[in-house]
mmCIF file of C-alpha atoms in Angstrom:
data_model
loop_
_atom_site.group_PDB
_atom_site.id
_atom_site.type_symbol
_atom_site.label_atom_id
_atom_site.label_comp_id
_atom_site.label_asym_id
_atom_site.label_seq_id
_atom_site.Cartn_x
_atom_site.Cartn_y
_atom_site.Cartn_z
ATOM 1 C CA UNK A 195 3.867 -50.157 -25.913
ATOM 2 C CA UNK A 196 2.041 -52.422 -28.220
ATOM 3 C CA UNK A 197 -1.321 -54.679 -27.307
ATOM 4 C CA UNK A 198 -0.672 -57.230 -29.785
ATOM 5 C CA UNK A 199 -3.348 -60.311 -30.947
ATOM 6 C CA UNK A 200 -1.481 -63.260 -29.947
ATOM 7 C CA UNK A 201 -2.369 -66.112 -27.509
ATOM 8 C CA UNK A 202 -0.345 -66.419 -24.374
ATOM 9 C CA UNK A 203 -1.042 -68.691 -21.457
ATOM 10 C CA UNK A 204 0.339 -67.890 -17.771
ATOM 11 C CA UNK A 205 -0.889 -68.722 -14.144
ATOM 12 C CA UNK A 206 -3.142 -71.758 -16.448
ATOM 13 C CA UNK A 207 -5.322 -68.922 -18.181
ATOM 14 C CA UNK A 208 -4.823 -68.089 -21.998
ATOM 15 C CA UNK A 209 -5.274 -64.865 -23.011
ATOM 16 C CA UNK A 210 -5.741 -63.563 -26.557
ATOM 17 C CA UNK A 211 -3.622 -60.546 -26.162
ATOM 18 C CA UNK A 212 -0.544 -59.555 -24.937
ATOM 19 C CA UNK A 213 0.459 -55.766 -23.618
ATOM 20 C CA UNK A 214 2.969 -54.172 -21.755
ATOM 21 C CA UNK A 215 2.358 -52.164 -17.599
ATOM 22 C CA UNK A 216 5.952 -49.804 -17.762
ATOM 23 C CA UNK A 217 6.620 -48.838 -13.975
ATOM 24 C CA UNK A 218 9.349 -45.931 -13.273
ATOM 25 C CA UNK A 219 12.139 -46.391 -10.262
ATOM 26 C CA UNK A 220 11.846 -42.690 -9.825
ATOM 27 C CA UNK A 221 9.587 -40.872 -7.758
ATOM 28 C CA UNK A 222 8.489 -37.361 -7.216
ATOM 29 C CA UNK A 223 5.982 -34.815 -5.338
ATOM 30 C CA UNK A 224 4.872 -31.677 -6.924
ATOM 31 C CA UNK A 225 5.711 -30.573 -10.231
ATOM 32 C CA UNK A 226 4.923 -30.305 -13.691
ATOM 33 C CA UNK A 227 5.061 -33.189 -15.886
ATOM 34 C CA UNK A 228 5.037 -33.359 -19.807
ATOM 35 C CA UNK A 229 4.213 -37.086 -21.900
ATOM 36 C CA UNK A 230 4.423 -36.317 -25.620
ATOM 37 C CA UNK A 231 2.429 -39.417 -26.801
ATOM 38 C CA UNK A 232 0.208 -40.648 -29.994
ATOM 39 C CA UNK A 233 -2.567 -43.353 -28.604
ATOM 40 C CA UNK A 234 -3.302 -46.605 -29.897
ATOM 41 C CA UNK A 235 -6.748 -46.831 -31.859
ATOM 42 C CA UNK A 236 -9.744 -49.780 -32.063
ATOM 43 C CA UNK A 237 -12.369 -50.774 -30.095
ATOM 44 C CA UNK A 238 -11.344 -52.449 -26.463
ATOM 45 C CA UNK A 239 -8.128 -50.632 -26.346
ATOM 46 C CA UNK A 240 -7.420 -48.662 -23.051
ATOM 47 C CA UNK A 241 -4.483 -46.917 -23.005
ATOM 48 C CA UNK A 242 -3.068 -44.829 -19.637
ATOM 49 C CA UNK A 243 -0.616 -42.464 -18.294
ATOM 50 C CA UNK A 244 -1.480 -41.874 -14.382
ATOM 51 C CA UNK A 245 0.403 -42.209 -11.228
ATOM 52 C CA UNK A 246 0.425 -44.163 -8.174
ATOM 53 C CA UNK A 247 1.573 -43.592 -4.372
ATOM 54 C CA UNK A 248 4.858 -44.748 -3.647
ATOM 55 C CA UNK A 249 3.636 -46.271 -0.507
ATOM 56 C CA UNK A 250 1.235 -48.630 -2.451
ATOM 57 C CA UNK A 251 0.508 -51.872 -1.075
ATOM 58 C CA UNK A 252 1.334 -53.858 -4.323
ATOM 59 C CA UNK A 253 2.861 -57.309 -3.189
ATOM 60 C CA UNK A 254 5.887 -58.048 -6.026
ATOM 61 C CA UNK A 255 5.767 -54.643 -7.355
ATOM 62 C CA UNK A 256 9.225 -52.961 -7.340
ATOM 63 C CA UNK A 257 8.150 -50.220 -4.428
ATOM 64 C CA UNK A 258 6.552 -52.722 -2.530
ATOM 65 C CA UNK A 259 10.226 -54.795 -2.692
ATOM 66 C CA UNK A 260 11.916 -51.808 -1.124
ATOM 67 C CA UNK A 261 9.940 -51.616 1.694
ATOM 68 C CA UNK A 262 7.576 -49.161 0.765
ATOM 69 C CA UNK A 263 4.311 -50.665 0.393
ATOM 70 C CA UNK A 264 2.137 -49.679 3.209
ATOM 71 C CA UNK A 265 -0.785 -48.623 2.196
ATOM 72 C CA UNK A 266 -3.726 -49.847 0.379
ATOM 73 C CA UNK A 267 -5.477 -48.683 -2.933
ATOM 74 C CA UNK A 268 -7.057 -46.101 -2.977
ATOM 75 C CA UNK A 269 -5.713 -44.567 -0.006
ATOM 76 C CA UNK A 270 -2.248 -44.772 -1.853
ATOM 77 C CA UNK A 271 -3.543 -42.123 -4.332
ATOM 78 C CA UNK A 272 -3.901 -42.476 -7.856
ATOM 79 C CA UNK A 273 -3.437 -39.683 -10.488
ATOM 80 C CA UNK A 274 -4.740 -40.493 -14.192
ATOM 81 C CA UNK A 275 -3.109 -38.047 -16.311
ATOM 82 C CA UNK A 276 -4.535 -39.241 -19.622
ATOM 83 C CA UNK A 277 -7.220 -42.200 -20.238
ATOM 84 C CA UNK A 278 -8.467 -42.966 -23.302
ATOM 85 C CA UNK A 279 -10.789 -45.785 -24.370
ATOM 86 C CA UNK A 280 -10.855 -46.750 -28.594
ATOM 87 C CA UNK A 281 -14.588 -47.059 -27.766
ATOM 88 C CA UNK A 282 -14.933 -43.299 -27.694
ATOM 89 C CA UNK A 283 -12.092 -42.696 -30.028
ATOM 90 C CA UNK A 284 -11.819 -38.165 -29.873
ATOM 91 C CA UNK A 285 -11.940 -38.392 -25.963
ATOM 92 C CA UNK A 286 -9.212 -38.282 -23.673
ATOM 93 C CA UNK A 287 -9.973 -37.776 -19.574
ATOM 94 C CA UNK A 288 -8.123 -37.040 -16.642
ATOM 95 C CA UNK A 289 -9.139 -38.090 -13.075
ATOM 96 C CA UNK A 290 -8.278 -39.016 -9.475
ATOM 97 C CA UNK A 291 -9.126 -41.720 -7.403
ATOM 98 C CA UNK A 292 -8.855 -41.314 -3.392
ATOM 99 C CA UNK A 293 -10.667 -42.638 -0.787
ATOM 100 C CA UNK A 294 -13.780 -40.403 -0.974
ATOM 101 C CA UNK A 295 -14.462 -41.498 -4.630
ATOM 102 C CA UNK A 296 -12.449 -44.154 -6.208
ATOM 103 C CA UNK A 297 -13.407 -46.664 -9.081
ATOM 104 C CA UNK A 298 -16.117 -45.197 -10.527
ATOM 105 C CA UNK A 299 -14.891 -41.364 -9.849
ATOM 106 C CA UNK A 300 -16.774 -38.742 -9.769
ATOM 107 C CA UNK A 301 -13.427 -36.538 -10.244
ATOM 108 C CA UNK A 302 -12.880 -36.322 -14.067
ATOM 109 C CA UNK A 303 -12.541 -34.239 -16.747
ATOM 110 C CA UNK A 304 -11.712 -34.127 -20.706
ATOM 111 C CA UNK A 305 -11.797 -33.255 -23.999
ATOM 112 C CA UNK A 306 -12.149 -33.922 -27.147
ATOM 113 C CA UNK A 307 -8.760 -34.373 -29.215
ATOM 114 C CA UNK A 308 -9.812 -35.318 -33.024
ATOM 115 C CA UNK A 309 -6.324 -36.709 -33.867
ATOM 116 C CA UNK A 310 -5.580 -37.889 -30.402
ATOM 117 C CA UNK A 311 -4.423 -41.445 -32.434
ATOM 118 C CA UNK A 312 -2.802 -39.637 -35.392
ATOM 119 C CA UNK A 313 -0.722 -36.894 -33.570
ATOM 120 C CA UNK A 314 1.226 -36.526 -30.851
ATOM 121 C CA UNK A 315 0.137 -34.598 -28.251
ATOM 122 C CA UNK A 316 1.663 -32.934 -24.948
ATOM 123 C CA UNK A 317 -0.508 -34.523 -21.991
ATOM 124 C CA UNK A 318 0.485 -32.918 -18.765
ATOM 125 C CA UNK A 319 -0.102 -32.378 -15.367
ATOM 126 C CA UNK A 320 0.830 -29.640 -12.564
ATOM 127 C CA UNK A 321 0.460 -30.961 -8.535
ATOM 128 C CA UNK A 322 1.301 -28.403 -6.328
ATOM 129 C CA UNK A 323 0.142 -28.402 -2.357
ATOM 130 C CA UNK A 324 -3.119 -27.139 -3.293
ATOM 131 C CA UNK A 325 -4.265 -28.913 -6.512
ATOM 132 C CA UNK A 326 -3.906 -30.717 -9.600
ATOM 133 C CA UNK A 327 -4.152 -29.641 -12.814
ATOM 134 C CA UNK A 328 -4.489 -30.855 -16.082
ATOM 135 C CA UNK A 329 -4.048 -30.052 -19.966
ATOM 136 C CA UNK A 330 -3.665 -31.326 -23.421
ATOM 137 C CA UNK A 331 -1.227 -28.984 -25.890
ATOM 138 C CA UNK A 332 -1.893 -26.532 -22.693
ATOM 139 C CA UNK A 333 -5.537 -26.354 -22.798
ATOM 140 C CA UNK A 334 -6.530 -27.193 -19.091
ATOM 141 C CA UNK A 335 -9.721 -29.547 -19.194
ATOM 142 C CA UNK A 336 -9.959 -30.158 -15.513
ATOM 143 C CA UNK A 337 -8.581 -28.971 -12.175
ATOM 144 C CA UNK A 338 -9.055 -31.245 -9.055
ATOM 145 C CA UNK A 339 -8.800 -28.969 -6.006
ATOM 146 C CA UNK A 340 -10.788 -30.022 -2.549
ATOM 147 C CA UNK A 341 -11.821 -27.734 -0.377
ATOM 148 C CA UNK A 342 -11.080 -29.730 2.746
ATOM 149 C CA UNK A 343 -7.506 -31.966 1.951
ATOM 150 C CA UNK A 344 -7.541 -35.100 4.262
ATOM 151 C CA UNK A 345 -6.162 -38.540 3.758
ATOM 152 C CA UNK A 346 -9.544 -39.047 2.102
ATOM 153 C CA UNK A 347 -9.387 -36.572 -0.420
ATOM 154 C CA UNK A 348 -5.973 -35.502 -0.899
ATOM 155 C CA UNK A 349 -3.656 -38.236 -0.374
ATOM 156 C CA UNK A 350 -1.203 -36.627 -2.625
ATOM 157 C CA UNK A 351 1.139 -35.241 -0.173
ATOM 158 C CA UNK A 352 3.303 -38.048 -1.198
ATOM 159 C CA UNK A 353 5.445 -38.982 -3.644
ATOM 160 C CA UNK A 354 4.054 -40.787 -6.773
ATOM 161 C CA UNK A 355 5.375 -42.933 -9.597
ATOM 162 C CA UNK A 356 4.603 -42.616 -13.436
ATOM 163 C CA UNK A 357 2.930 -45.624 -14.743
ATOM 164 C CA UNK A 358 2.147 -46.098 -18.786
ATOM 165 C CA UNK A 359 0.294 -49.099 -20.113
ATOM 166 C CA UNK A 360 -2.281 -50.125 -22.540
ATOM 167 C CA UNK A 361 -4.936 -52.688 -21.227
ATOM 168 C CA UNK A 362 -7.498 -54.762 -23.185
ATOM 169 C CA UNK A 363 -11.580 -53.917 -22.204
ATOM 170 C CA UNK A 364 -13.829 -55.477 -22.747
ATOM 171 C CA UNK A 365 -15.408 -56.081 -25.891
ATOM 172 C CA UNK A 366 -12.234 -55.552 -28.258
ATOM 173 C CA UNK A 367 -12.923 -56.076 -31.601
ATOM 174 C CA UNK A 368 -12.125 -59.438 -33.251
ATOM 175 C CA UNK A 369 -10.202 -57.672 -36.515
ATOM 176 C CA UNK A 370 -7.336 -55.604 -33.846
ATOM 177 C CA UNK A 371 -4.280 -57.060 -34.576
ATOM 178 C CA UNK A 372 -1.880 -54.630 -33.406
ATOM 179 C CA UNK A 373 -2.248 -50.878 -31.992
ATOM 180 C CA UNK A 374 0.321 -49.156 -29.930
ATOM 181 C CA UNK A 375 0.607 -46.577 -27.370
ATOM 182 C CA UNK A 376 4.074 -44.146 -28.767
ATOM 183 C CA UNK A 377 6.075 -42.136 -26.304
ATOM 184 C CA UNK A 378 8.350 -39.283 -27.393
ATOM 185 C CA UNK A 379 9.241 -38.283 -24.089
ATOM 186 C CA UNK A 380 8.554 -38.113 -20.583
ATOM 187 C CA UNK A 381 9.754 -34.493 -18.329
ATOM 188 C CA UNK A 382 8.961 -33.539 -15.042
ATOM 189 C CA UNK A 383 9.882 -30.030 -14.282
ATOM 190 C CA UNK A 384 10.469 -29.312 -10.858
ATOM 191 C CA UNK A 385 11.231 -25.692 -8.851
ATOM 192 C CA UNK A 386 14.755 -25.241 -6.770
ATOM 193 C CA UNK A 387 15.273 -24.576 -3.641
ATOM 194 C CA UNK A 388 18.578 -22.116 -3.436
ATOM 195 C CA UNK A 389 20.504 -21.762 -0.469
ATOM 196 C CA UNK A 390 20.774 -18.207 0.641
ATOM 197 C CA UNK A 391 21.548 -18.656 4.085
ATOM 198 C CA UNK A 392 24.965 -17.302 5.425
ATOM 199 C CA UNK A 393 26.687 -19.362 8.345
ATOM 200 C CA UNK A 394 29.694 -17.872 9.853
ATOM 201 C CA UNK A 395 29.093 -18.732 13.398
ATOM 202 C CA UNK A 396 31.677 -21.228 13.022
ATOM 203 C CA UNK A 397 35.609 -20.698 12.196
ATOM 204 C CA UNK A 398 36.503 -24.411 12.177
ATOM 205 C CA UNK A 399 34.540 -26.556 10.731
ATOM 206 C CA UNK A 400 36.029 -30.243 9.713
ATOM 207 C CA UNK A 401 34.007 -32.747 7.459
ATOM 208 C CA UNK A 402 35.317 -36.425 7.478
ATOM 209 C CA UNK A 403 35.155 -39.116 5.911
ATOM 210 C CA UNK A 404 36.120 -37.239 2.472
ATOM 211 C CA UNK A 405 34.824 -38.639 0.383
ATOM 212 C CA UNK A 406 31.927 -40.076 2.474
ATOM 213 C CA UNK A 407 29.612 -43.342 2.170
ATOM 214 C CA UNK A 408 27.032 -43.598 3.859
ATOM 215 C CA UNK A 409 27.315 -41.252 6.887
ATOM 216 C CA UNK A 410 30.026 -38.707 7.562
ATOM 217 C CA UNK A 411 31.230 -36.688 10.538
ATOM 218 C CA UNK A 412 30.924 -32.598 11.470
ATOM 219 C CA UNK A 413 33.268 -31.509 13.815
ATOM 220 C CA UNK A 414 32.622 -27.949 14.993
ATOM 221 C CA UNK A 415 35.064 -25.399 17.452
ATOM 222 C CA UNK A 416 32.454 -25.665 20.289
ATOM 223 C CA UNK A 417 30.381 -28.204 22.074
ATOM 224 C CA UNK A 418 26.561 -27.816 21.470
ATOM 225 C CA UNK A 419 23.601 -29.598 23.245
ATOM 226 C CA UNK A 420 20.369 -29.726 21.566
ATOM 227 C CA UNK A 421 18.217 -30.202 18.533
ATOM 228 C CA UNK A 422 20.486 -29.723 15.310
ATOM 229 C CA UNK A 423 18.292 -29.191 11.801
ATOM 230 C CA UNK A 424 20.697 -30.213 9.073
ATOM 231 C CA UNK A 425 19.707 -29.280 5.186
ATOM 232 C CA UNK A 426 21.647 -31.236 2.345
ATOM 233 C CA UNK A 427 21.800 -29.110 -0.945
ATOM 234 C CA UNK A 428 23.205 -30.784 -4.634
ATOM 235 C CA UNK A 429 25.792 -28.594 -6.015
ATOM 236 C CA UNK A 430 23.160 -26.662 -8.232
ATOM 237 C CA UNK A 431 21.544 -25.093 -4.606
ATOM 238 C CA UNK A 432 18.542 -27.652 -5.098
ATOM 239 C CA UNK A 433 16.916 -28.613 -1.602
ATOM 240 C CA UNK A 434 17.659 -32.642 -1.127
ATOM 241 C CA UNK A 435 16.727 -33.574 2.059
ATOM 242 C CA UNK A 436 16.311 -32.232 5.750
ATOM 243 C CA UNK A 437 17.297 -33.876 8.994
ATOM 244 C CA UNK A 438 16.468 -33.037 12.647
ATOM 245 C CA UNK A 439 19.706 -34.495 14.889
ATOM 246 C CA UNK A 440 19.986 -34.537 18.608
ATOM 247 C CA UNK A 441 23.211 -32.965 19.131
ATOM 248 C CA UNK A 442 25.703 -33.506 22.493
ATOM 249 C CA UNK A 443 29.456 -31.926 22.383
ATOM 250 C CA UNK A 444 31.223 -30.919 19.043
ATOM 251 C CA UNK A 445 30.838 -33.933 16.846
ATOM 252 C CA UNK A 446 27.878 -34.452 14.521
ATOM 253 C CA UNK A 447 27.415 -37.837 12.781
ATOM 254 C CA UNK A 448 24.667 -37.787 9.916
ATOM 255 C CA UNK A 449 23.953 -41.949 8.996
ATOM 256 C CA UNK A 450 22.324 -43.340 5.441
ATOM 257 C CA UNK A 451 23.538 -41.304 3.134
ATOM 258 C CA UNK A 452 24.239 -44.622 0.707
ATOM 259 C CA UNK A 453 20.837 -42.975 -1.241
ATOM 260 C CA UNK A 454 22.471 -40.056 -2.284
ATOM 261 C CA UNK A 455 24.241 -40.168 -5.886
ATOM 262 C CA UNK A 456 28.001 -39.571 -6.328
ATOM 263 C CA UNK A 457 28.897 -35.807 -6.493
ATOM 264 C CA UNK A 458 29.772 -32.223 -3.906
ATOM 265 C CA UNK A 459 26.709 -31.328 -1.609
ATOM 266 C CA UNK A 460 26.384 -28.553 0.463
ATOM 267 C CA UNK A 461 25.433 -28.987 4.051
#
């Protein structure tokens, strides 16, 4: 991503640099994730990697077009894996923004990395239910864990997106022509869920449509009233999805499946 000295007028304001905001279609909640990346350099540049809440209230943006935009910043969440400002070239920080300190946070932490724009370097961060932690080349230089977790200061019970962008501060100097933010790679590490339970309550069991769309049909040897609790695994045993189903004779219908990707699940 490369902030590059250039005029370019949109919306009737001209701006003296250009940049680049990348936005990832793929979301996830808890985890470890790994951005192998060598920072721009100069005064006014302000590179990021950070995260935001799915559910973020962003008119235009691509969550907010799929019907997930519901809440506002900073109850949404934010997560800044690395910042780093070519003011104070040899520091990078981490931080979180939430709605009992936001903007100005008072939850940060860094380090100094000497060839932060030279080298590449492994930024990462591990959210689990009870914290967030994060590291640079696996030193840990700050771990964000509340005491009390509330919407206002742990909103990240949700899932998040990745974000990556360099802005312009203020002040840049007048001789940057061109400085770029370099990604090797982005991975998110996640842990499985296996399936170990054993079902044999059932000797028939039919499944149809075969192959499905977006809902299919369980027909079982027995008529059942109640509360069904349904759990879809991939074909690796990974945990996809739960579902809770009111249930009423010996046909089960499960509806809007069109999200999951082609393959064999286990149900």
């Amino acid at each position: 991503i490369a902030a590059i000295k250039e005029p370019f007028t949109d919306q009737g304001q001209t701006k003296e640099y250009t940049s680049a905001r990348l936005n990832s279609k793929i979301t996830y909640k808890y985890g470890r994730i790994e951005i192998r990346a060598k920072l721009p350099f100069g005064q006014g540049t302000w590179p990021a990697i950070w995260t935001l809440g799915k559910n973020i209230a962003e008119p235009g943006a691509y969550w907010y077009n799929e019907g997930f935009g519901s809440t506002s910043w900073p109850a949404c969440g934010e997560i800044d894996i690395m910042e780093h400002w070519g003011s104070n070239q040899n520091f990078v920080q981490s931080a979180t923004h939430t709605p009992s300190s936001y903007g100005g946070t008072i939850n940060h932490g860094g380090q100094n990395i000497s060839t932060a724009s030279s080298e590449f370097h492994v930024y990462a961060m591990e959210w689990t239910e009870e914290k967030l932690v994060f590291s640079v080349d696996d030193v840990v230089h700050y771990t964000y864990n509340p005491p009390v977790k509330n919407s206002s200061t742990w909103p990240f019970d949700e899932e998040q997106y990745l974000v990556l962008n360099i802005a312009i501060a203020g002040g840049i100097s007048p001789y940057l022509v061109q400085s770029s933010l370099q990604i090797d790679y982005v991975r998110l590490y996640q842990e499985s869920s296996l399936a170990t339970e054993q079902i044999d309550s059932y000797q028939e069991l039919m499944v149809y449509p075969n192959p499905i769309d977006d809902e299919f049909n369980l027909r079982l040897d027995e008529d059942i009233r109640g509360r069904g609790h349904f759990s879809i695994y991939n074909f690796d045993g990974k945990l996809i999805e739960t579902r809770v189903e009111q249930v009423f004779g010996n046909t089960i219908t499960l509806k809007n499946l069109q999200h999951l990707t082609q393959g064999t699940y286990i149900i």
